């Protein structure tokens, strides 16, 4: 910081000397201009010292926390995080399986069956049951009742993955 200001002052002196030598301005004007230039450099030095002393050029603890979080935790889509929570909750509780994950799986199955096979999930035809398989049909059938024991274990994540793979193959 100091070196830059000293170098600027020396450069200003060289310019002032060149102006005097070339006769482009009178001595009084060059001296006044150089004094004004040095005053500007002094102001820059004072502002920098004041900022450093006050801590204004330091980042706040909030800014540091945000930067640290961005480096360590890249943001993920909120929908992805929500679906991940639903999958975990559905493995823990039969109620969450019925209320949270089942509607998503039904929507996927309805779309895949209609688009790829021209079938309607809620019709429950033998073709639909065959395409889904017995376990997936039992989970997605339209008249599936709410679980009696809401706290009973849901469907294991590995089993959920197998059923989703079956849906993807439709």
Coordinates of N, CA and C in Angstrom, one line a residue:
X1 N 0.8 -1.2 0.0 CA 0.0 0.0 0.0 C 0.9 1.3 0.0
X2 N 1.8 1.3 0.9 CA 2.7 2.5 1.0 C 3.6 2.6 -0.3
X3 N 4.0 1.4 -0.8 CA 4.9 1.5 -2.0 C 4.2 2.1 -3.2
X4 N 2.9 1.7 -3.3 CA 2.1 2.3 -4.4 C 2.0 3.8 -4.3
X5 N 1.7 4.3 -3.1 CA 1.6 5.7 -2.9 C 2.9 6.4 -3.1
X6 N 4.0 5.8 -2.6 CA 5.3 6.5 -2.8 C 5.6 6.5 -4.3
X7 N 5.3 5.4 -5.0 CA 5.6 5.3 -6.5 C 4.8 6.3 -7.2
X8 N 3.5 6.5 -6.8 CA 2.7 7.5 -7.4 C 3.2 8.9 -7.2
X9 N 3.7 9.2 -6.0 CA 4.3 10.5 -5.6 C 5.5 10.8 -6.5
X10 N 6.4 9.7 -6.7 CA 7.6 9.9 -7.5 C 7.2 10.1 -9.0
X11 N 6.2 9.4 -9.4 CA 5.7 9.6 -10.8 C 5.2 11.0 -11.0
X12 N 4.5 11.5 -10.0 CA 4.0 12.8 -10.1 C 5.1 13.8 -10.1
X13 N 6.2 13.6 -9.4 CA 7.3 14.5 -9.4 C 8.0 14.5 -10.8
X14 N 8.1 13.3 -11.4 CA 8.7 13.2 -12.7 C 7.8 14.0 -13.7
X15 N 6.5 13.8 -13.6 CA 5.6 14.6 -14.5 C 5.8 16.1 -14.3
X16 N 5.8 16.5 -13.1 CA 6.0 17.9 -12.8 C 7.3 18.4 -13.3
X17 N 8.4 17.6 -13.2 CA 9.6 18.0 -13.7 C 9.6 18.1 -15.2
X18 N 8.9 17.2 -15.9 CA 8.8 17.2 -17.3 C 8.0 18.4 -17.8
X19 N 7.0 18.8 -17.1 CA 6.2 20.0 -17.4 C 7.1 21.2 -17.3
X20 N 7.9 21.3 -16.2 CA 8.7 22.5 -16.0 C 9.8 22.5 -17.1
X21 N 10.4 21.4 -17.4 CA 11.4 21.4 -18.5 C 10.9 21.7 -19.8
X22 N 9.7 21.2 -20.1 CA 9.1 21.5 -21.5 C 8.6 22.9 -21.6
X23 N 8.4 23.6 -20.4 CA 7.9 24.9 -20.4 C 6.4 25.0 -20.7
X24 N 5.7 23.9 -20.5 CA 4.3 23.8 -20.8 C 3.5 24.6 -19.7
X25 N 4.0 24.8 -18.6 CA 3.3 25.6 -17.5 C 4.3 26.3 -16.7
X26 N 3.8 27.3 -16.0 CA 4.7 28.1 -15.2 C 5.0 27.3 -13.9
X27 N 6.1 27.8 -13.2 CA 6.5 27.2 -12.0 C 5.4 27.1 -10.9
X28 N 4.7 28.2 -10.7 CA 3.7 28.3 -9.7 C 2.6 27.3 -10.0
X29 N 2.2 27.2 -11.2 CA 1.1 26.3 -11.6 C 1.5 24.8 -11.4
X30 N 2.8 24.5 -11.7 CA 3.3 23.1 -11.6 C 3.4 22.8 -10.1
X31 N 3.9 23.7 -9.3 CA 4.0 23.5 -7.9 C 2.6 23.3 -7.2
X32 N 1.7 24.2 -7.6 CA 0.3 24.0 -7.1 C -0.3 22.7 -7.5
X33 N -0.1 22.3 -8.7 CA -0.7 21.0 -9.2 C -0.1 19.9 -8.5
X34 N 1.2 19.9 -8.3 CA 1.9 18.8 -7.6 C 1.5 18.8 -6.1
X35 N 1.3 19.9 -5.5 CA 0.8 19.9 -4.1 C -0.6 19.4 -4.0
X36 N -1.4 19.7 -5.0 CA -2.8 19.2 -5.0 C -2.8 17.7 -5.2
X37 N -1.9 17.2 -6.1 CA -1.7 15.8 -6.3 C -1.3 15.1 -5.0
X38 N -0.3 15.6 -4.3 CA 0.2 15.0 -3.1 C -0.9 15.0 -2.0
X39 N -1.7 16.1 -2.0 CA -2.9 16.1 -1.1 C -3.9 15.0 -1.4
X40 N -4.1 14.7 -2.6 CA -5.0 13.6 -3.0 C -4.4 12.3 -2.6
X41 N -3.1 12.1 -2.7 CA -2.5 10.9 -2.3 C -2.6 10.7 -0.8
X42 N -2.4 11.8 -0.1 CA -2.6 11.8 1.4 C -4.0 11.4 1.8
X43 N -5.0 11.9 1.1 CA -6.4 11.6 1.4 C -6.6 10.1 1.2
X44 N -6.1 9.5 0.1 CA -6.2 8.1 -0.2 C -5.6 7.3 0.9
X45 N -4.4 7.7 1.4 CA -3.7 7.0 2.5 C -4.6 7.1 3.8
X46 N -5.1 8.3 4.1 CA -5.9 8.4 5.3 C -7.2 7.6 5.2
X47 N -7.9 7.6 4.1 CA -9.1 6.8 4.0 C -8.8 5.3 4.2
X48 N -7.7 4.8 3.6 CA -7.3 3.4 3.7 C -7.0 3.1 5.2
X49 N -6.3 4.0 5.8 CA -6.0 3.7 7.3 C -7.2 3.7 8.1
X50 N -8.1 4.6 7.8 CA -9.4 4.7 8.6 C -10.2 3.5 8.4
X51 N -10.3 3.0 7.2 CA -11.1 1.8 6.9 C -10.5 0.6 7.6
X52 N -9.2 0.5 7.6 CA -8.5 -0.6 8.2 C -8.7 -0.6 9.7
X53 N -8.6 0.6 10.3 CA -8.7 0.8 11.8 C -10.2 0.5 12.2
X54 N -11.1 0.8 11.4 CA -12.5 0.6 11.8 C -13.0 -0.8 11.6
X55 N -12.3 -1.5 10.7 CA -12.7 -2.9 10.4 C -13.8 -2.9 9.3
X56 N -14.0 -1.8 8.6 CA -15.0 -1.7 7.6 C -14.7 -2.6 6.4
X57 N -13.4 -2.9 6.2 CA -13.0 -3.7 5.0 C -13.0 -5.2 5.3
X58 N -13.3 -5.5 6.6 CA -13.4 -6.9 6.9 C -14.9 -7.4 6.7
X59 N -15.0 -8.7 6.3 CA -16.3 -9.2 6.0 C -17.0 -9.5 7.4
X60 N -18.3 -9.4 7.4 CA -19.0 -9.7 8.6 C -19.1 -11.2 8.9
X61 N -19.4 -11.6 10.1 CA -19.5 -13.0 10.4 C -20.6 -13.7 9.5
X62 N -21.7 -12.9 9.2 CA -22.7 -13.4 8.3 C -22.2 -13.7 6.9
X63 N -21.4 -12.8 6.4 CA -20.8 -13.0 5.0 C -19.9 -14.2 5.0
X64 N -19.1 -14.3 6.1 CA -18.2 -15.5 6.2 C -19.0 -16.8 6.3
X65 N -20.0 -16.8 7.0 CA -20.9 -18.0 7.2 C -21.5 -18.4 5.8
X66 N -22.0 -17.4 5.1 CA -22.6 -17.7 3.8 C -21.6 -18.2 2.8
X67 N -20.4 -17.6 2.8 CA -19.4 -18.1 1.9 C -19.0 -19.5 2.3
X68 N -18.8 -19.8 3.6 CA -18.4 -21.2 4.0 C -19.5 -22.2 3.6
X69 N -20.8 -21.8 3.8 CA -21.8 -22.7 3.5 C -21.9 -23.0 2.0
X70 N -21.6 -22.0 1.1 CA -21.7 -22.2 -0.3 C -20.5 -23.1 -0.7
X71 N -19.4 -23.0 -0.1 CA -18.3 -23.9 -0.4 C -18.5 -25.3 0.0
X72 N -19.1 -25.5 1.2 CA -19.2 -26.9 1.7 C -20.6 -27.5 1.3
X73 N -21.6 -26.8 1.1 CA -22.9 -27.3 0.8 C -23.5 -26.7 -0.5
X74 N -23.1 -27.3 -1.6 CA -23.8 -26.7 -2.9 C -25.3 -26.9 -2.8
X75 N -26.0 -25.9 -3.3 CA -27.4 -26.0 -3.2 C -28.0 -27.1 -4.0
X76 N -29.0 -27.7 -3.5 CA -29.7 -28.8 -4.2 C -31.2 -28.3 -4.5
X77 N -31.8 -28.8 -5.5 CA -33.1 -28.4 -5.7 C -34.0 -28.8 -4.6
X78 N -34.9 -27.9 -4.2 CA -35.8 -28.2 -3.1 C -36.7 -29.4 -3.3
X79 N -37.2 -29.6 -4.6 CA -38.0 -30.7 -4.9 C -37.3 -32.0 -4.6
X80 N -36.0 -32.1 -5.0 CA -35.2 -33.3 -4.8 C -35.1 -33.6 -3.3
X81 N -34.9 -32.5 -2.5 CA -34.8 -32.8 -1.0 C -36.1 -33.2 -0.5
X82 N -37.2 -32.7 -0.9 CA -38.5 -33.0 -0.5 C -38.8 -34.5 -0.8
X83 N -38.5 -34.9 -2.0 CA -38.7 -36.3 -2.4 C -37.9 -37.3 -1.6
X84 N -36.6 -36.9 -1.4 CA -35.7 -37.7 -0.5 C -36.3 -37.9 0.9
X85 N -36.8 -36.8 1.5 CA -37.5 -36.9 2.8 C -38.7 -37.8 2.7
X86 N -39.5 -37.7 1.7 CA -40.7 -38.6 1.5 C -40.3 -40.1 1.5
X87 N -39.2 -40.3 0.7 CA -38.7 -41.7 0.6 C -38.3 -42.3 2.0
X88 N -37.5 -41.5 2.7 CA -37.1 -41.9 4.0 C -38.3 -42.1 5.0
X89 N -39.2 -41.1 5.0 CA -40.3 -41.2 5.9 C -41.2 -42.4 5.5
X90 N -41.3 -42.7 4.2 CA -42.1 -43.8 3.8 C -41.5 -45.2 4.1
X91 N -40.2 -45.2 4.4 CA -39.6 -46.4 4.9 C -39.8 -46.6 6.4
X92 N -40.1 -45.5 7.1 CA -40.3 -45.6 8.5 C -41.7 -45.8 8.9
X93 N -42.6 -45.2 8.2 CA -44.0 -45.3 8.6 C -45.0 -45.6 7.5
X94 N -45.9 -46.6 7.8 CA -46.9 -47.0 6.8 C -47.8 -45.8 6.4
X95 N -48.1 -44.9 7.3 CA -48.9 -43.8 7.1 C -48.2 -42.9 6.0
X96 N -46.9 -42.6 6.2 CA -46.2 -41.7 5.3 C -46.1 -42.4 3.9
X97 N -46.0 -43.7 3.9 CA -46.0 -44.4 2.6 C -47.3 -44.2 1.9
X98 N -48.4 -44.3 2.6 CA -49.7 -44.1 2.0 C -50.0 -42.7 1.6
X99 N -49.6 -41.7 2.4 CA -50.0 -40.3 2.2 C -49.0 -39.5 1.4
X100 N -47.7 -39.8 1.6 CA -46.7 -39.0 0.9 C -46.2 -39.6 -0.4
X101 N -45.7 -40.9 -0.3 CA -45.0 -41.5 -1.5 C -46.0 -42.1 -2.5
X102 N -47.0 -42.7 -2.0 CA -48.0 -43.4 -2.9 C -48.6 -42.5 -3.9
X103 N -49.0 -41.2 -3.6 CA -49.5 -40.3 -4.6 C -48.5 -40.1 -5.7
X104 N -47.3 -39.9 -5.4 CA -46.2 -39.7 -6.4 C -46.1 -40.9 -7.3
X105 N -46.0 -42.1 -6.7 CA -45.9 -43.3 -7.5 C -47.1 -43.5 -8.4
X106 N -48.3 -43.2 -7.8 CA -49.5 -43.4 -8.6 C -49.5 -42.4 -9.9
X107 N -49.0 -41.2 -9.7 CA -48.9 -40.3 -10.8 C -47.9 -40.8 -11.9
X108 N -46.8 -41.3 -11.4 CA -45.9 -41.9 -12.4 C -46.5 -43.1 -13.1
X109 N -47.1 -44.0 -12.3 CA -47.7 -45.2 -13.0 C -48.8 -44.8 -13.9
X110 N -49.7 -43.8 -13.6 CA -50.8 -43.4 -14.5 C -50.2 -42.9 -15.8
X111 N -49.2 -42.0 -15.7 CA -48.6 -41.5 -16.9 C -47.9 -42.6 -17.7
X112 N -47.1 -43.4 -17.1 CA -46.4 -44.5 -17.9 C -47.4 -45.4 -18.5
X113 N -48.4 -45.9 -17.8 CA -49.3 -46.8 -18.3 C -50.1 -46.2 -19.5
X114 N -50.5 -45.0 -19.3 CA -51.3 -44.3 -20.4 C -50.5 -44.0 -21.6
X115 N -49.2 -43.5 -21.4 CA -48.4 -43.1 -22.5 C -47.8 -44.3 -23.3
X116 N -47.4 -45.3 -22.6 CA -46.7 -46.5 -23.2 C -47.6 -47.6 -23.6
X117 N -48.7 -47.8 -22.8 CA -49.5 -49.0 -23.1 C -51.0 -48.7 -23.3
X118 N -51.4 -47.4 -23.2 CA -52.8 -47.0 -23.4 C -53.7 -47.6 -22.3
X119 N -53.2 -47.8 -21.1 CA -54.0 -48.4 -20.0 C -54.3 -47.3 -19.0
X120 N -55.4 -47.5 -18.3 CA -55.7 -46.6 -17.2 C -55.6 -47.3 -15.9
X121 N -54.8 -46.7 -15.0 CA -54.4 -47.3 -13.7 C -55.7 -47.6 -12.9
X122 N -56.6 -46.7 -12.8 CA -57.8 -46.9 -11.9 C -58.8 -47.9 -12.5
X123 N -58.6 -48.3 -13.8 CA -59.5 -49.3 -14.3 C -59.3 -50.7 -13.7
X124 N -58.0 -50.9 -13.3 CA -57.7 -52.2 -12.6 C -57.9 -53.4 -13.4
X125 N -57.7 -53.2 -14.7 CA -57.9 -54.4 -15.6 C -56.8 -55.4 -15.4
X126 N -57.0 -56.6 -15.9 CA -55.9 -57.6 -15.8 C -54.6 -57.2 -16.4
X127 N -54.7 -56.4 -17.5 CA -53.5 -55.9 -18.2 C -52.7 -54.9 -17.3
X128 N -53.4 -54.1 -16.6 CA -52.8 -53.2 -15.6 C -52.1 -53.9 -14.5
X129 N -52.8 -54.9 -14.0 CA -52.3 -55.7 -12.9 C -51.0 -56.5 -13.3
X130 N -51.1 -57.0 -14.5 CA -50.0 -57.7 -15.1 C -48.8 -56.8 -15.3
X131 N -49.0 -55.6 -15.8 CA -47.9 -54.7 -16.1 C -47.3 -54.2 -14.8
X132 N -48.0 -54.0 -13.8 CA -47.5 -53.5 -12.5 C -46.9 -54.6 -11.7
X133 N -47.4 -55.8 -11.7 CA -47.0 -56.9 -10.8 C -47.8 -56.8 -9.5
X134 N -47.9 -57.9 -8.8 CA -48.8 -58.0 -7.6 C -48.4 -57.0 -6.5
X135 N -47.2 -56.8 -6.2 CA -46.8 -55.9 -5.1 C -47.0 -54.4 -5.4
X136 N -46.7 -54.0 -6.6 CA -46.9 -52.7 -7.0 C -48.3 -52.4 -7.2
X137 N -49.1 -53.3 -7.7 CA -50.6 -53.1 -7.8 C -51.2 -53.0 -6.5
X138 N -50.7 -53.8 -5.5 CA -51.3 -53.7 -4.1 C -51.0 -52.3 -3.6
X139 N -49.9 -51.7 -3.8 CA -49.5 -50.4 -3.3 C -50.3 -49.3 -4.0
X140 N -50.5 -49.4 -5.3 CA -51.1 -48.4 -6.1 C -52.6 -48.5 -6.4
X141 N -53.2 -49.6 -6.1 CA -54.6 -49.8 -6.4 C -55.5 -48.6 -5.8
X142 N -56.5 -48.2 -6.5 CA -57.3 -47.0 -6.1 C -58.0 -47.2 -4.8
X143 N -58.4 -48.5 -4.5 CA -59.2 -48.7 -3.2 C -58.3 -49.1 -2.1
X144 N -57.0 -48.8 -2.1 CA -56.2 -49.3 -1.0 C -56.5 -48.5 0.3
X145 N -56.8 -49.2 1.3 CA -57.3 -48.5 2.6 C -56.1 -47.9 3.3
X146 N -56.4 -47.0 4.2 CA -55.3 -46.4 5.0 C -54.9 -47.5 6.0
X147 N -53.6 -47.5 6.3 CA -53.1 -48.5 7.3 C -53.8 -48.4 8.6
X148 N -54.1 -49.5 9.2 CA -54.7 -49.5 10.6 C -53.7 -49.0 11.6
X149 N -52.5 -49.4 11.5 CA -51.4 -48.9 12.4 C -50.6 -47.9 11.7
X150 N -50.8 -46.7 11.9 CA -50.1 -45.6 11.2 C -48.6 -45.6 11.5
X151 N -48.2 -46.2 12.6 CA -46.8 -46.2 13.0 C -46.1 -47.5 12.6
X152 N -46.8 -48.3 11.9 CA -46.2 -49.6 11.4 C -45.1 -49.2 10.4
X153 N -44.1 -50.1 10.3 CA -43.0 -49.8 9.3 C -43.6 -49.7 7.9
X154 N -42.9 -48.8 7.2 CA -43.3 -48.6 5.8 C -42.7 -49.6 4.9
X155 N -42.2 -49.2 3.7 CA -41.6 -50.0 2.8 C -40.1 -49.7 2.7
X156 N -39.3 -50.7 2.9 CA -37.8 -50.5 2.9 C -37.3 -49.7 1.7
X157 N -36.3 -48.9 1.8 CA -35.8 -48.1 0.7 C -35.4 -48.9 -0.4
X158 N -34.8 -50.1 -0.1 CA -34.3 -50.9 -1.2 C -35.5 -51.5 -2.0
X159 N -36.6 -51.8 -1.3 CA -37.8 -52.3 -1.9 C -38.5 -51.2 -2.8
X160 N -38.4 -50.0 -2.2 CA -39.0 -48.8 -2.9 C -38.2 -48.7 -4.3
X161 N -36.9 -48.8 -4.2 CA -36.1 -48.7 -5.4 C -36.5 -49.8 -6.4
X162 N -36.7 -51.0 -6.0 CA -37.1 -52.1 -6.9 C -38.4 -51.8 -7.6
X163 N -39.4 -51.2 -6.8 CA -40.7 -50.9 -7.3 C -40.6 -49.7 -8.3
X164 N -39.7 -48.8 -8.0 CA -39.6 -47.7 -8.9 C -38.9 -48.1 -10.2
X165 N -38.0 -49.1 -10.1 CA -37.3 -49.6 -11.3 C -38.4 -50.3 -12.2
X166 N -39.3 -51.0 -11.5 CA -40.4 -51.7 -12.3 C -41.3 -50.6 -13.0
X167 N -41.5 -49.5 -12.3 CA -42.3 -48.4 -12.9 C -41.6 -47.8 -14.1
X168 N -40.3 -47.7 -14.0 CA -39.5 -47.1 -15.1 C -39.5 -48.0 -16.3
X169 N -39.7 -49.3 -16.1 CA -39.7 -50.2 -17.3 C -41.0 -50.3 -18.0
X170 N -42.0 -49.7 -17.4 CA -43.3 -49.7 -18.1 C -43.3 -49.0 -19.4

